[in-house]
Short mmCIF file of C-alpha atoms and ligand atoms in Angstrom, two decimals:
data_model
loop_
_atom_site.label_atom_id
_atom_site.label_comp_id
_atom_site.label_asym_id
_atom_site.label_seq_id
_atom_site.Cartn_x
_atom_site.Cartn_y
_atom_site.Cartn_z
CA UNK A 54 -155.25 -129.70 168.95
CA UNK A 55 -156.32 -126.05 168.68
CA UNK A 56 -157.81 -125.05 165.31
CA UNK A 57 -158.66 -121.46 164.32
CA UNK A 58 -161.41 -120.92 161.71
CA UNK A 59 -161.48 -117.59 159.87
CA UNK A 60 -164.02 -115.75 157.70
CA UNK A 61 -162.14 -112.82 156.11
CA UNK A 62 -163.68 -109.43 155.35
CA UNK A 63 -163.82 -108.02 151.82
CA UNK A 64 -162.02 -104.77 152.52
CA UNK A 65 -162.27 -101.34 154.01
CA UNK A 66 -163.09 -97.74 153.07
CA UNK A 67 -160.06 -95.52 152.44
CA UNK A 68 -158.48 -94.58 155.75
CA UNK A 69 -161.08 -96.39 157.84
CA UNK A 70 -162.71 -99.64 158.88
CA UNK A 71 -165.90 -101.25 157.63
CA UNK A 72 -167.77 -103.24 160.27
CA UNK A 73 -170.45 -105.34 158.62
CA UNK A 74 -173.76 -104.59 160.38
CA UNK A 75 -175.67 -106.98 158.12
CA UNK A 76 -173.43 -109.94 158.78
CA UNK A 77 -174.72 -113.48 158.59
CA UNK A 78 -173.43 -116.68 160.13
CA UNK A 79 -170.52 -118.16 158.12
CA UNK A 80 -172.23 -121.51 157.53
CA UNK A 81 -169.19 -123.06 155.81
CA UNK A 82 -167.15 -122.65 159.02
CA UNK A 83 -170.01 -124.12 161.07
CA UNK A 84 -170.00 -127.12 158.72
CA UNK A 85 -166.21 -127.40 158.99
CA UNK A 86 -166.67 -127.34 162.78
CA UNK A 87 -169.27 -130.12 162.50
CA UNK A 88 -166.80 -132.22 160.49
CA UNK A 89 -164.07 -131.76 163.11
CA UNK A 90 -163.68 -134.60 165.65
CA UNK A 91 -164.84 -133.36 169.08
CA UNK A 92 -161.44 -133.77 170.78
CA UNK A 93 -160.15 -130.69 168.93
CA UNK A 94 -160.73 -127.17 170.26
CA UNK A 95 -162.16 -124.65 167.79
CA UNK A 96 -162.03 -120.84 167.75
CA UNK A 97 -163.87 -118.76 165.14
CA UNK A 98 -162.73 -115.26 164.14
CA UNK A 99 -165.05 -113.30 161.89
CA UNK A 100 -162.80 -110.65 160.40
CA UNK A 101 -165.87 -108.76 159.11
CA UNK A 102 -166.38 -107.22 162.53
CA UNK A 103 -163.86 -108.47 165.11
CA UNK A 104 -160.07 -108.10 165.31
CA UNK A 105 -158.13 -111.34 164.88
CA UNK A 106 -155.80 -112.12 167.77
CA UNK A 107 -152.88 -113.37 165.66
CA UNK A 108 -150.77 -113.97 168.78
CA UNK A 109 -153.19 -116.38 170.44
CA UNK A 110 -151.42 -119.77 170.32
CA UNK A 111 -153.03 -122.16 167.83
CA UNK A 112 -151.90 -125.27 165.95
CA UNK A 113 -153.67 -124.86 162.61
CA UNK A 114 -155.55 -122.06 160.83
CA UNK A 115 -158.35 -122.71 158.30
CA UNK A 116 -159.50 -119.81 156.09
CA UNK A 117 -162.50 -119.79 153.76
CA UNK A 118 -161.63 -117.91 150.55
CA UNK A 119 -163.99 -116.30 148.07
CA UNK A 120 -162.61 -114.31 145.15
CA UNK A 121 -163.50 -110.95 146.69
CA UNK A 122 -161.86 -111.94 150.00
CA UNK A 123 -158.74 -113.52 148.44
CA UNK A 124 -156.51 -110.50 149.05
CA UNK A 125 -157.50 -110.26 152.70
CA UNK A 126 -157.16 -114.05 153.11
CA UNK A 127 -153.57 -113.91 151.88
CA UNK A 128 -152.77 -111.10 154.31
CA UNK A 129 -154.19 -113.09 157.22
CA UNK A 130 -152.32 -116.22 156.12
CA UNK A 131 -149.05 -114.28 155.99
CA UNK A 132 -149.51 -113.07 159.58
CA UNK A 133 -149.93 -116.64 160.82
CA UNK A 134 -147.21 -118.16 158.66
CA UNK A 135 -144.79 -115.49 159.90
CA UNK A 136 -145.57 -116.82 163.38
CA UNK A 137 -144.90 -120.41 162.23
CA UNK A 138 -148.55 -121.50 162.20
CA UNK A 139 -149.60 -123.60 159.16
CA UNK A 140 -152.57 -122.38 157.14
CA UNK A 141 -155.20 -124.36 155.22
CA UNK A 142 -157.41 -122.65 152.64
CA UNK A 143 -160.65 -123.83 151.05
CA UNK A 144 -163.80 -122.42 149.48
CA UNK A 145 -164.87 -121.40 146.01
CA UNK A 146 -161.77 -119.36 145.08
CA UNK A 147 -159.49 -122.13 146.34
CA UNK A 148 -161.27 -124.51 143.97
CA UNK A 149 -161.42 -122.24 140.95
CA UNK A 150 -157.90 -120.84 141.22
CA UNK A 151 -155.99 -123.48 143.15
CA UNK A 152 -152.52 -122.57 141.86
CA UNK A 153 -152.80 -118.97 143.04
CA UNK A 154 -154.21 -119.92 146.44
CA UNK A 155 -151.55 -122.60 146.94
CA UNK A 156 -148.87 -119.89 146.89
CA UNK A 157 -150.30 -118.34 150.05
CA UNK A 158 -150.90 -121.31 152.32
CA UNK A 159 -149.56 -124.71 153.33
CA UNK A 160 -152.49 -126.76 152.10
CA UNK A 161 -155.45 -126.19 149.78
CA UNK A 162 -158.71 -128.12 149.88
CA UNK A 163 -160.64 -127.95 146.63
CA UNK A 164 -164.34 -128.76 146.33
CA UNK A 165 -166.35 -129.74 149.39
CA UNK A 166 -164.69 -130.38 152.73
CA UNK A 167 -166.95 -133.30 153.71
CA UNK A 168 -164.81 -136.09 152.26
CA UNK A 169 -161.37 -134.72 153.08
CA UNK A 170 -161.30 -132.53 156.20
CA UNK A 171 -160.91 -135.34 158.77
CA UNK A 172 -158.23 -137.01 156.59
CA UNK A 173 -156.31 -133.73 156.49
CA UNK A 174 -156.49 -133.41 160.29
CA UNK A 175 -155.15 -136.93 160.76
CA UNK A 176 -152.33 -136.28 158.27
CA UNK A 177 -151.50 -133.02 160.03
CA UNK A 178 -151.26 -134.74 163.40
CA UNK A 179 -148.93 -137.38 161.99
CA UNK A 180 -146.80 -134.67 160.30
CA UNK A 181 -147.83 -135.72 156.78
CA UNK A 182 -150.15 -132.96 155.63
CA UNK A 183 -150.23 -132.83 151.82
CA UNK A 184 -150.19 -129.69 149.67
CA UNK A 185 -153.57 -130.38 148.05
CA UNK A 186 -156.67 -132.36 149.03
CA UNK A 187 -159.32 -132.78 146.36
CA UNK A 188 -162.87 -132.98 147.63
CA UNK A 189 -165.51 -133.53 144.98
CA UNK A 190 -168.61 -131.34 144.89
CA UNK A 191 -171.12 -133.83 146.29
CA UNK A 192 -174.21 -134.26 148.43
CA UNK A 193 -174.56 -131.24 150.70
CA UNK A 194 -173.36 -131.85 154.21
CA UNK A 195 -174.49 -135.50 154.41
CA UNK A 196 -175.17 -136.20 158.06
CA UNK A 197 -173.05 -133.34 159.38
CA UNK A 198 -174.76 -130.84 161.67
CA UNK A 199 -173.06 -127.41 161.69
CA UNK A 200 -171.49 -126.33 164.99
CA UNK A 201 -173.83 -123.37 165.52
CA UNK A 202 -172.45 -122.83 169.03
CA UNK A 203 -169.44 -121.23 167.28
CA UNK A 204 -171.74 -118.39 166.15
CA UNK A 205 -173.13 -117.61 169.62
CA UNK A 206 -172.68 -114.08 170.97
CA UNK A 207 -171.20 -112.73 167.72
CA UNK A 208 -174.13 -110.46 166.86
CA UNK A 209 -175.20 -112.16 163.61
CA UNK A 210 -178.56 -111.26 162.08
CA UNK A 211 -181.30 -113.33 163.75
CA UNK A 212 -181.61 -115.74 160.84
CA UNK A 213 -180.17 -119.26 160.70
CA UNK A 214 -178.40 -120.23 157.48
CA UNK A 215 -179.12 -123.74 156.28
CA UNK A 216 -178.78 -125.72 153.06
CA UNK A 217 -181.03 -128.26 151.38
CA UNK A 218 -179.20 -128.58 148.09
CA UNK A 219 -175.95 -127.52 146.50
CA UNK A 220 -175.03 -126.56 142.96
CA UNK A 221 -177.18 -125.88 139.94
CA UNK A 222 -177.58 -127.71 136.61
CA UNK A 223 -177.83 -124.49 134.58
CA UNK A 224 -175.05 -122.93 132.53
CA UNK A 225 -175.32 -119.15 133.11
CA UNK A 226 -171.90 -118.24 131.82
CA UNK A 227 -170.93 -115.64 134.44
CA UNK A 228 -171.74 -117.94 137.38
CA UNK A 229 -168.92 -119.06 139.66
CA UNK A 230 -171.11 -121.62 141.42
CA UNK A 231 -172.06 -123.28 138.20
CA UNK A 232 -168.34 -123.66 137.41
CA UNK A 233 -167.55 -124.89 140.95
CA UNK A 234 -170.22 -127.62 140.89
CA UNK A 235 -169.64 -128.46 137.22
CA UNK A 236 -173.38 -128.03 136.58
CA UNK A 237 -174.34 -130.73 139.06
CA UNK A 238 -177.03 -130.43 141.72
CA UNK A 239 -177.30 -132.46 144.92
CA UNK A 240 -180.02 -132.59 147.58
CA UNK A 241 -179.79 -133.63 151.22
CA UNK A 242 -182.14 -136.21 152.71
CA UNK A 243 -185.32 -134.42 153.82
CA UNK A 244 -185.26 -135.89 157.34
CA UNK A 245 -181.78 -134.45 157.95
CA UNK A 246 -182.91 -130.99 156.94
CA UNK A 247 -186.05 -131.20 159.09
CA UNK A 248 -183.90 -132.34 162.02
CA UNK A 249 -181.55 -129.40 161.51
CA UNK A 250 -184.43 -126.91 161.30
CA UNK A 251 -185.69 -128.10 164.70
CA UNK A 252 -187.42 -125.17 166.40
CA UNK A 253 -185.60 -122.41 164.49
CA UNK A 254 -188.05 -119.65 163.65
CA UNK A 255 -186.31 -117.78 160.82
CA UNK A 256 -184.19 -119.49 158.17
CA UNK A 257 -182.19 -118.54 155.09
CA UNK A 258 -181.77 -121.45 152.69
CA UNK A 259 -178.46 -120.62 151.03
CA UNK A 260 -179.03 -123.06 148.13
CA UNK A 261 -178.01 -121.47 144.85
CA UNK A 262 -181.30 -122.53 143.37
CA UNK A 263 -183.67 -124.05 145.96
CA UNK A 264 -186.13 -125.31 143.33
CA UNK A 265 -183.65 -126.77 140.83
CA UNK A 266 -185.02 -130.23 141.60
CA UNK A 267 -188.71 -129.42 141.88
CA UNK A 268 -189.85 -132.87 143.02
CA UNK A 269 -187.30 -132.94 145.84
CA UNK A 270 -188.13 -129.35 146.84
CA UNK A 271 -191.83 -130.22 147.05
CA UNK A 272 -191.06 -133.18 149.31
CA UNK A 273 -189.12 -130.95 151.69
CA UNK A 274 -191.76 -128.20 151.61
CA UNK A 275 -194.52 -130.66 152.55
CA UNK A 276 -192.44 -131.83 155.50
CA UNK A 277 -191.81 -128.22 156.59
CA UNK A 278 -195.48 -127.19 156.78
CA UNK A 279 -196.05 -128.48 160.36
CA UNK A 280 -192.89 -126.72 161.62
CA UNK A 281 -194.48 -123.27 161.27
CA UNK A 282 -191.15 -121.65 160.54
CA UNK A 283 -190.54 -118.58 158.37
CA UNK A 284 -187.86 -118.57 155.74
CA UNK A 285 -186.25 -116.92 152.73
CA UNK A 286 -184.12 -118.43 149.95
CA UNK A 287 -182.87 -118.13 146.39
CA UNK A 288 -184.68 -119.46 143.31
CA UNK A 289 -184.72 -119.05 139.58
CA UNK A 290 -187.70 -117.34 137.98
CA UNK A 291 -189.10 -120.55 136.47
CA UNK A 292 -190.55 -121.26 139.93
CA UNK A 293 -193.40 -118.95 138.88
CA UNK A 294 -194.53 -121.50 136.27
CA UNK A 295 -195.50 -124.15 138.82
CA UNK A 296 -198.62 -123.39 140.90
CA UNK A 297 -198.27 -126.46 143.12
CA UNK A 298 -194.75 -125.38 144.01
CA UNK A 299 -195.86 -121.81 144.73
CA UNK A 300 -198.65 -123.07 147.01
CA UNK A 301 -196.26 -125.34 148.90
CA UNK A 302 -193.72 -122.54 149.25
CA UNK A 303 -196.36 -120.31 150.77
CA UNK A 304 -197.69 -123.01 153.13
CA UNK A 305 -194.18 -123.90 154.30
CA UNK A 306 -193.61 -120.35 155.56
CA UNK A 307 -191.60 -118.93 152.67
CA UNK A 308 -191.74 -115.13 152.91
CA UNK A 309 -189.74 -114.30 149.83
CA UNK A 310 -186.63 -115.05 147.86
CA UNK A 311 -183.82 -113.80 145.69
CA UNK A 312 -184.59 -114.07 141.97
CA UNK A 313 -181.79 -113.68 139.44
CA UNK A 314 -183.42 -111.52 136.75
CA UNK A 315 -179.95 -110.29 135.77
CA UNK A 316 -181.23 -108.33 132.80
CA UNK A 317 -184.52 -107.11 131.29
CA UNK A 318 -183.12 -107.40 127.76
CA UNK A 319 -183.74 -110.74 126.06
CA UNK A 320 -180.55 -110.45 123.97
CA UNK A 321 -178.56 -110.19 127.18
CA UNK A 322 -180.36 -113.13 128.74
CA UNK A 323 -179.55 -115.26 125.69
CA UNK A 324 -175.95 -113.96 125.66
CA UNK A 325 -175.45 -115.09 129.27
CA UNK A 326 -177.10 -118.49 128.55
CA UNK A 327 -179.90 -117.91 131.05
CA UNK A 328 -182.78 -118.04 128.56
CA UNK A 329 -183.96 -121.45 129.78
CA UNK A 330 -184.75 -120.20 133.30
CA UNK A 331 -185.61 -116.59 132.47
CA UNK A 332 -187.85 -117.44 129.55
CA UNK A 333 -190.33 -114.70 130.54
CA UNK A 334 -187.95 -111.89 129.62
CA UNK A 335 -189.46 -111.50 126.16
CA UNK A 336 -192.75 -110.46 127.79
CA UNK A 337 -190.85 -108.24 130.27
CA UNK A 338 -191.35 -110.84 132.98
CA UNK A 339 -194.80 -109.38 133.73
CA UNK A 340 -196.74 -112.62 134.18
CA UNK A 341 -194.16 -114.30 136.37
CA UNK A 342 -193.76 -111.31 138.67
CA UNK A 343 -197.49 -110.94 139.00
CA UNK A 344 -197.82 -114.65 139.86
CA UNK A 345 -195.15 -114.40 142.58
CA UNK A 346 -196.90 -111.35 144.02
CA UNK A 347 -200.27 -113.12 144.07
CA UNK A 348 -198.70 -115.43 146.62
CA UNK A 349 -197.30 -112.50 148.60
CA UNK A 350 -193.64 -113.35 148.12
CA UNK A 351 -191.28 -110.46 148.83
CA UNK A 352 -188.88 -110.46 145.92
CA UNK A 353 -185.19 -109.61 146.14
CA UNK A 354 -184.44 -108.94 142.48
CA UNK A 355 -180.81 -109.47 141.47
CA UNK A 356 -179.49 -107.64 138.40
CA UNK A 357 -176.03 -107.67 136.91
CA UNK A 358 -174.97 -104.66 134.86
CA UNK A 359 -172.58 -104.47 131.93
CA UNK A 360 -173.68 -107.35 129.70
CA UNK A 361 -172.83 -106.99 126.03
CA UNK A 362 -176.22 -105.52 125.08
CA UNK A 363 -176.30 -103.06 128.01
CA UNK A 364 -176.02 -99.32 127.53
CA UNK A 365 -176.14 -96.50 130.08
CA UNK A 366 -179.78 -95.94 129.25
CA UNK A 367 -180.66 -99.65 129.47
CA UNK A 368 -179.23 -99.61 133.00
CA UNK A 369 -181.51 -96.69 133.86
CA UNK A 370 -184.41 -98.70 132.39
CA UNK A 371 -183.45 -101.65 134.61
CA UNK A 372 -183.67 -99.48 137.73
CA UNK A 373 -186.99 -98.04 136.53
CA UNK A 374 -188.25 -101.61 136.01
CA UNK A 375 -187.32 -102.54 139.60
CA UNK A 376 -189.07 -99.44 140.92
CA UNK A 377 -192.15 -100.02 138.78
CA UNK A 378 -192.52 -103.52 140.22
CA UNK A 379 -191.87 -102.24 143.74
CA UNK A 380 -189.46 -105.08 144.47
CA UNK A 381 -188.88 -105.39 148.21
CA UNK A 382 -185.12 -105.47 147.67
CA UNK A 383 -182.84 -105.32 144.66
CA UNK A 384 -179.14 -105.67 143.94
CA UNK A 385 -177.55 -103.87 141.01
CA UNK A 386 -174.12 -105.48 140.88
CA UNK A 387 -171.59 -104.83 138.16
CA UNK A 388 -171.05 -107.98 136.11
CA UNK A 389 -167.78 -109.37 137.46
CA UNK A 390 -165.50 -111.77 135.61
CA UNK A 391 -164.86 -114.40 138.28
CA UNK A 392 -161.88 -116.61 137.44
CA UNK A 393 -162.81 -120.09 136.28
CA UNK A 394 -166.03 -118.94 134.60
CA UNK A 395 -166.74 -118.94 130.85
CA UNK A 396 -167.32 -115.17 131.09
CA UNK A 397 -163.79 -114.66 132.40
CA UNK A 398 -162.30 -116.75 129.59
CA UNK A 399 -164.32 -114.96 126.92
CA UNK A 400 -163.36 -111.46 128.11
CA UNK A 401 -159.77 -112.60 128.42
CA UNK A 402 -159.76 -113.87 124.81
CA UNK A 403 -161.24 -110.55 123.69
CA UNK A 404 -158.59 -108.57 125.64
CA UNK A 405 -161.29 -106.84 127.64
CA UNK A 406 -160.08 -107.61 131.17
CA UNK A 407 -158.77 -104.70 133.26
CA UNK A 408 -156.41 -104.77 136.28
CA UNK A 409 -154.08 -107.32 134.59
CA UNK A 410 -156.91 -109.84 134.64
CA UNK A 411 -156.78 -110.26 138.40
CA UNK A 412 -158.92 -107.48 139.86
CA UNK A 413 -159.24 -109.38 143.17
CA UNK A 414 -155.56 -108.77 143.98
CA UNK A 415 -155.08 -105.40 142.33
CA UNK A 416 -154.48 -102.45 144.67
CA UNK A 417 -156.43 -100.08 142.39
CA UNK A 418 -159.58 -102.19 142.17
CA UNK A 419 -162.60 -100.98 144.16
CA UNK A 420 -165.58 -103.11 145.23
CA UNK A 421 -168.45 -103.14 142.69
CA UNK A 422 -166.45 -101.24 140.05
CA UNK A 423 -166.13 -102.44 136.45
CA UNK A 424 -163.22 -104.84 135.97
CA UNK A 425 -163.58 -105.18 132.19
CA UNK A 426 -164.28 -103.07 129.13
CA UNK A 427 -168.02 -103.09 128.39
CA UNK A 428 -169.26 -103.08 124.78
CA UNK A 429 -171.29 -99.86 124.75
CA UNK A 430 -169.80 -97.62 127.44
CA UNK A 431 -166.54 -96.98 129.21
CA UNK A 432 -165.70 -98.92 132.40
CA UNK A 433 -166.13 -95.71 134.38
CA UNK A 434 -169.54 -95.07 132.86
CA UNK A 435 -170.58 -98.58 133.84
CA UNK A 436 -169.32 -98.07 137.40
CA UNK A 437 -171.14 -94.74 137.68
CA UNK A 438 -174.36 -96.18 136.22
CA UNK A 439 -174.26 -98.97 138.83
CA UNK A 440 -173.72 -96.50 141.67
CA UNK A 441 -176.50 -94.21 140.43
CA UNK A 442 -178.88 -97.18 140.19
CA UNK A 443 -178.11 -98.36 143.72
CA UNK A 444 -178.49 -94.83 145.05
CA UNK A 445 -181.84 -94.31 143.36
CA UNK A 446 -183.29 -97.68 144.35
CA UNK A 447 -182.23 -97.26 147.99
CA UNK A 448 -183.32 -93.60 148.32
CA UNK A 449 -185.98 -92.66 150.91
CA UNK A 450 -188.66 -91.82 148.28
CA UNK A 451 -188.06 -95.26 146.77
CA UNK A 452 -188.29 -97.01 150.18
CA UNK A 453 -191.67 -95.36 150.73
CA UNK A 454 -192.88 -96.05 147.17
CA UNK A 455 -192.00 -99.75 147.47
CA UNK A 456 -193.50 -100.07 150.94
CA UNK A 457 -196.91 -99.31 149.42
CA UNK A 458 -197.17 -102.58 147.50
CA UNK A 459 -200.43 -104.08 148.76
CA UNK A 460 -199.66 -107.59 147.50
CA UNK A 461 -196.31 -107.92 149.27
CA UNK A 462 -194.87 -105.37 151.70
CA UNK A 463 -198.23 -104.04 152.89
CA UNK A 464 -199.87 -107.47 152.92
CA UNK A 465 -199.35 -107.99 156.66
CA UNK A 466 -197.61 -106.36 159.59
CA UNK A 467 -194.78 -108.96 159.76
CA UNK A 468 -194.07 -108.41 156.04
CA UNK A 469 -194.03 -104.64 156.50
CA UNK A 470 -191.73 -105.00 159.52
CA UNK A 471 -189.28 -107.23 157.58
CA UNK A 472 -189.39 -104.85 154.64
CA UNK A 473 -188.70 -101.73 156.70
CA UNK A 474 -186.01 -103.30 158.87
CA UNK A 475 -184.02 -104.76 156.00
CA UNK A 476 -184.48 -102.01 153.43
CA UNK A 477 -183.08 -99.47 155.87
CA UNK A 478 -180.22 -101.82 156.80
CA UNK A 479 -179.35 -102.56 153.15
CA UNK A 480 -179.60 -98.86 152.29
CA UNK A 481 -176.88 -98.11 154.85
CA UNK A 482 -174.73 -101.13 154.01
CA UNK A 483 -174.80 -100.64 150.24
CA UNK A 484 -173.70 -97.02 150.63
CA UNK A 485 -170.90 -97.94 153.04
CA UNK A 486 -169.51 -100.60 150.70
CA UNK A 487 -169.21 -98.27 147.68
CA UNK A 488 -165.58 -97.78 146.58
CA UNK A 489 -164.29 -100.16 149.23
CA UNK A 490 -160.61 -101.13 148.85
CA UNK A 491 -160.04 -104.90 148.90
CA UNK A 492 -157.94 -106.24 151.78
CA UNK A 493 -157.05 -104.86 155.19
CA UNK A 494 -156.16 -101.22 155.80
CA UNK A 495 -152.67 -101.91 157.12
CA UNK A 496 -151.86 -102.68 153.49
CA UNK A 497 -153.51 -99.58 152.03
CA UNK A 498 -151.57 -97.78 149.32
CA UNK A 499 -150.86 -94.20 150.30
C1 B12 B 268 -175.16 -117.37 151.35
C2 B12 B 268 -174.36 -116.55 150.36
C3 B12 B 268 -174.25 -115.18 150.61
C4 B12 B 268 -174.84 -114.47 151.82
C5 B12 B 268 -173.78 -114.29 152.90
C6 B12 B 268 -173.66 -115.43 153.82
C7 B12 B 268 -172.68 -115.14 154.92
N1 B12 B 268 -172.41 -116.09 155.69
O1 B12 B 268 -172.19 -114.07 155.10
C8 B12 B 268 -175.12 -113.08 151.22
C9 B12 B 268 -176.47 -113.11 150.52
C10 B12 B 268 -175.13 -111.92 152.21
C11 B12 B 268 -174.00 -113.02 150.20
C12 B12 B 268 -173.39 -111.87 149.82
C13 B12 B 268 -172.41 -111.82 148.85
N2 B12 B 268 -172.02 -112.83 148.05
CO1 B12 B 268 -172.51 -114.60 148.32
N3 B12 B 268 -173.08 -116.46 148.36
C14 B12 B 268 -173.77 -117.15 149.21
C15 B12 B 268 -173.94 -118.60 148.69
C16 B12 B 268 -175.29 -118.66 147.97
C17 B12 B 268 -173.86 -119.74 149.67
C18 B12 B 268 -172.60 -119.77 150.55
C19 B12 B 268 -172.76 -120.83 151.62
O2 B12 B 268 -172.96 -120.52 152.78
N4 B12 B 268 -172.75 -122.11 151.22
C20 B12 B 268 -172.86 -123.24 152.14
C21 B12 B 268 -171.47 -123.69 152.58
C22 B12 B 268 -171.58 -124.84 153.56
O3 B12 B 268 -170.82 -124.15 151.40
P1 B12 B 268 -169.44 -123.54 150.85
O4 B12 B 268 -169.32 -122.12 151.21
O5 B12 B 268 -169.28 -123.90 149.43
O6 B12 B 268 -168.38 -124.35 151.72
C23 B12 B 268 -168.04 -125.69 151.43
C24 B12 B 268 -166.82 -125.82 150.52
O7 B12 B 268 -166.65 -124.73 149.65
C25 B12 B 268 -165.67 -125.98 151.46
N5 B12 B 268 -165.06 -124.84 152.10
C26 B12 B 268 -165.46 -123.55 152.16
N6 B12 B 268 -164.60 -122.83 152.88
C27 B12 B 268 -163.64 -123.64 153.32
C28 B12 B 268 -162.50 -123.40 154.09
C29 B12 B 268 -161.66 -124.46 154.39
C30 B12 B 268 -160.44 -124.21 155.22
C31 B12 B 268 -161.94 -125.76 153.91
C32 B12 B 268 -161.06 -126.88 154.23
C33 B12 B 268 -163.07 -125.99 153.11
C34 B12 B 268 -163.91 -124.94 152.84
O8 B12 B 268 -166.24 -126.79 152.46
C35 B12 B 268 -167.58 -126.33 152.72
C36 B12 B 268 -168.40 -127.53 153.10
O9 B12 B 268 -168.34 -128.48 152.07
C37 B12 B 268 -172.74 -118.67 147.67
C38 B12 B 268 -172.91 -119.64 146.54
C39 B12 B 268 -172.22 -120.94 146.87
N7 B12 B 268 -172.83 -122.03 146.58
O10 B12 B 268 -171.11 -120.97 147.40
C40 B12 B 268 -172.66 -117.21 147.21
C41 B12 B 268 -171.31 -116.69 146.75
C42 B12 B 268 -170.24 -117.18 147.67
N8 B12 B 268 -171.45 -115.23 146.92
C43 B12 B 268 -170.87 -114.55 146.00
C44 B12 B 268 -170.82 -113.13 145.94
C45 B12 B 268 -170.18 -112.52 144.72
C46 B12 B 268 -171.32 -112.33 146.98
C47 B12 B 268 -171.26 -110.80 147.07
C48 B12 B 268 -169.90 -110.20 146.78
C49 B12 B 268 -172.33 -110.22 146.15
C50 B12 B 268 -172.22 -108.70 146.04
N9 B12 B 268 -171.75 -108.23 144.92
O11 B12 B 268 -172.54 -108.01 146.97
C51 B12 B 268 -171.72 -110.53 148.53
C52 B12 B 268 -170.54 -110.28 149.48
C53 B12 B 268 -170.75 -110.81 150.87
C54 B12 B 268 -169.80 -110.27 151.89
N10 B12 B 268 -168.81 -111.04 152.30
O12 B12 B 268 -169.94 -109.17 152.33
C55 B12 B 268 -170.23 -115.46 144.96
C56 B12 B 268 -168.72 -115.55 145.11
C57 B12 B 268 -168.00 -115.76 143.81
C58 B12 B 268 -166.56 -115.99 144.05
N11 B12 B 268 -165.92 -116.52 143.04
O13 B12 B 268 -166.02 -115.66 145.06
C59 B12 B 268 -170.98 -116.82 145.22
C60 B12 B 268 -170.19 -118.09 144.90
C61 B12 B 268 -172.28 -116.76 144.38
C62 B12 B 268 -172.09 -116.94 142.88
N12 B12 B 268 -172.97 -117.69 142.24
O14 B12 B 268 -171.24 -116.41 142.23
N13 B12 B 268 -173.65 -114.29 149.79
S1 SF4 B 269 -179.49 -120.33 137.68
FE1 SF4 B 269 -178.30 -119.14 139.25
S2 SF4 B 269 -177.00 -120.65 140.33
FE2 SF4 B 269 -177.76 -121.63 138.42
S3 SF4 B 269 -176.10 -121.34 136.92
FE3 SF4 B 269 -177.58 -119.63 136.70
S4 SF4 B 269 -176.81 -117.98 138.04
FE4 SF4 B 269 -175.75 -119.88 138.63
#
C-alpha cells in the first residue's frame, strides 16, 4: 500500500509564497513512519517548502494538524478527497477539536498514534476503517524508532529532533499541550533514547518540559555524558533551583534551552496559573537568570503578550527586560486562545473572542495578531505592540548588543557561531511571517 504523509504549512504572505528557511524535521511523521509496517511504501510531503503532487497515485493520506495549520490541512484534504483518496488526520488539533476535524477527513486519530496506527492500517486494508480511533496520551514512542530516512535531502536544519518525555504535569491555563496530555507526563526508557541518539552531533529535545521529572532527567543526562553530543531543549524556569541538574545539563552537552517566562508581572503569572514554576517572578527572575548564565546556557526566552494585567507599556517593559538580560533568542507571541484550553473557555464566557471564536479558520485572521479583546488595550494595540517588540528585539543594534554577553554568547567560538547563525535566521523568518494569511494562496480572498 502507498501512504502519503503530510506536514502542512501555516500560510502565506498576501499575493506570495512563504518558504520556511528555518524548517525542522517533522518528527511526528517520522514516528508515524516508524509505526508503519515495512511492507508499505511511504512518501513525505512537507508543504512548508515543497509543492504537493496531488496527482501522484496513493492509497491513503495522513495529515498532521495543529490549530494554526488546520485551515491549510482542510484544503489539502479536500484536494485528495476530490480525487477519491481517503484522508486520515491526527495531531494536537485533531485531539482538541475532534468534531471540527472529523468534518474534513475520513478518519480522525485522537491522542498518540502509537497504540492505534497499525490497527487503522489493518482496518483500512480490510475495508473497515472507522471514523475515529482514540489513542491515549501515553509513554512517548515506546520502542519505535522514527523513520529519519524520510527526512533525507529535504534541506532541514542540521539538528535532529528527538523526545525523551511527553506532556507536562503543570496547569498553565493557556497551554494546549497541558490540555492534550491532561496534565500527565511520561518518560521513555533511557536506553531507548541513548540508542536513538547514536552518533548524532546536534539534537533538539522537543519535550514540552524536559526537566518535569527531575530524577528521570538526571538519569538520562548521566547516560548522555559519554556521547559528547550537543543539544538544546525546552524547560521551565524551576530548573535554575537545582544545581546538580544544572551541572548534569552542562556536562551532557546542553548548550541552551527555551524558557517560558511568559510575563514579568507576577499578577499575570498567577493569573495564568504558572506561579509554581515561575516562582522567581516576584524578584524579577534575577537570581534564576544569573544562575543559568553562570553555566553558560544560551536562553531562548518565550513571552506571551496580552495577559489580563498587560498594558502597552508593560509590553515595552517586557522587551526592555529581554534586552537587558541579553537573551540569545526571544519570542514575543501574542497570547492565543487555543481551543480546548481553559483560556479559550474563559474568554468565550466573557465574550472576548474575536473572529467568531475560530480564528484558525477565519479568512481575516493574520498570524500572530490578537484574536481576543485584551483587558487594557484594543486588539489592534496588542497586535502592534507585539510587532514593535519583535522588531526591536531582532534589530541589528540588538543583535550586536546581545552578542556581547560574556557569560553566554561570547563564552566560546561555537556559542558565538550558533548565536550569530540563528539570530540572523530568526530575524529574517520572524519578519517574513508577520501578517501571514492562514492557508494556501489559491484560497486567498481578493
Ligand atoms: C517541536 C515543536 C516546535 C518546533 C517545530 C518542529 C518542527 N518539526 O517543525 C518549533 C520550535 C520551531 C515550533 C514552532 C511553533 N510551534 Co510548536 N511545538 C513543538 C512541540 C514542543 C513538539 C512537537 C513534536 O514534535 N512532538 C513530538 C511528536 C512525535 O509528537 P506529536 O506531534 O504530538 O505527534 C504524536 C500525536 O500527536 C500523533 N499525531 C500527530 N500528528 C499525527 C498525524 C496523524 C495522521 C496521526 C494518525 C497521528 C498524529 O501521533 C504522534 C505520535 O504519537 C509541540 C508541543 C507538543 N507536545 O506537541 C509544540 C506545539 C505543536 N507548537 C505550537 C505552536 C503554537 C508553535 C508556533 C505557532 C509558535 C509561534 N507562535 O511561532 C510555531 C509555528 C511552527 C511552524 N509550523 O512554523 C503549539 C500548537 C498549539 C496548537 N493547538 O496547535 C504546541 C502544541 C505547543 C503548545 N504548548 O501550545 N514548535
Ligand atoms: S510548564 Fe510549559 S508545557 Fe507545562 S503546562 Fe506550563 S506552558 Fe504547558
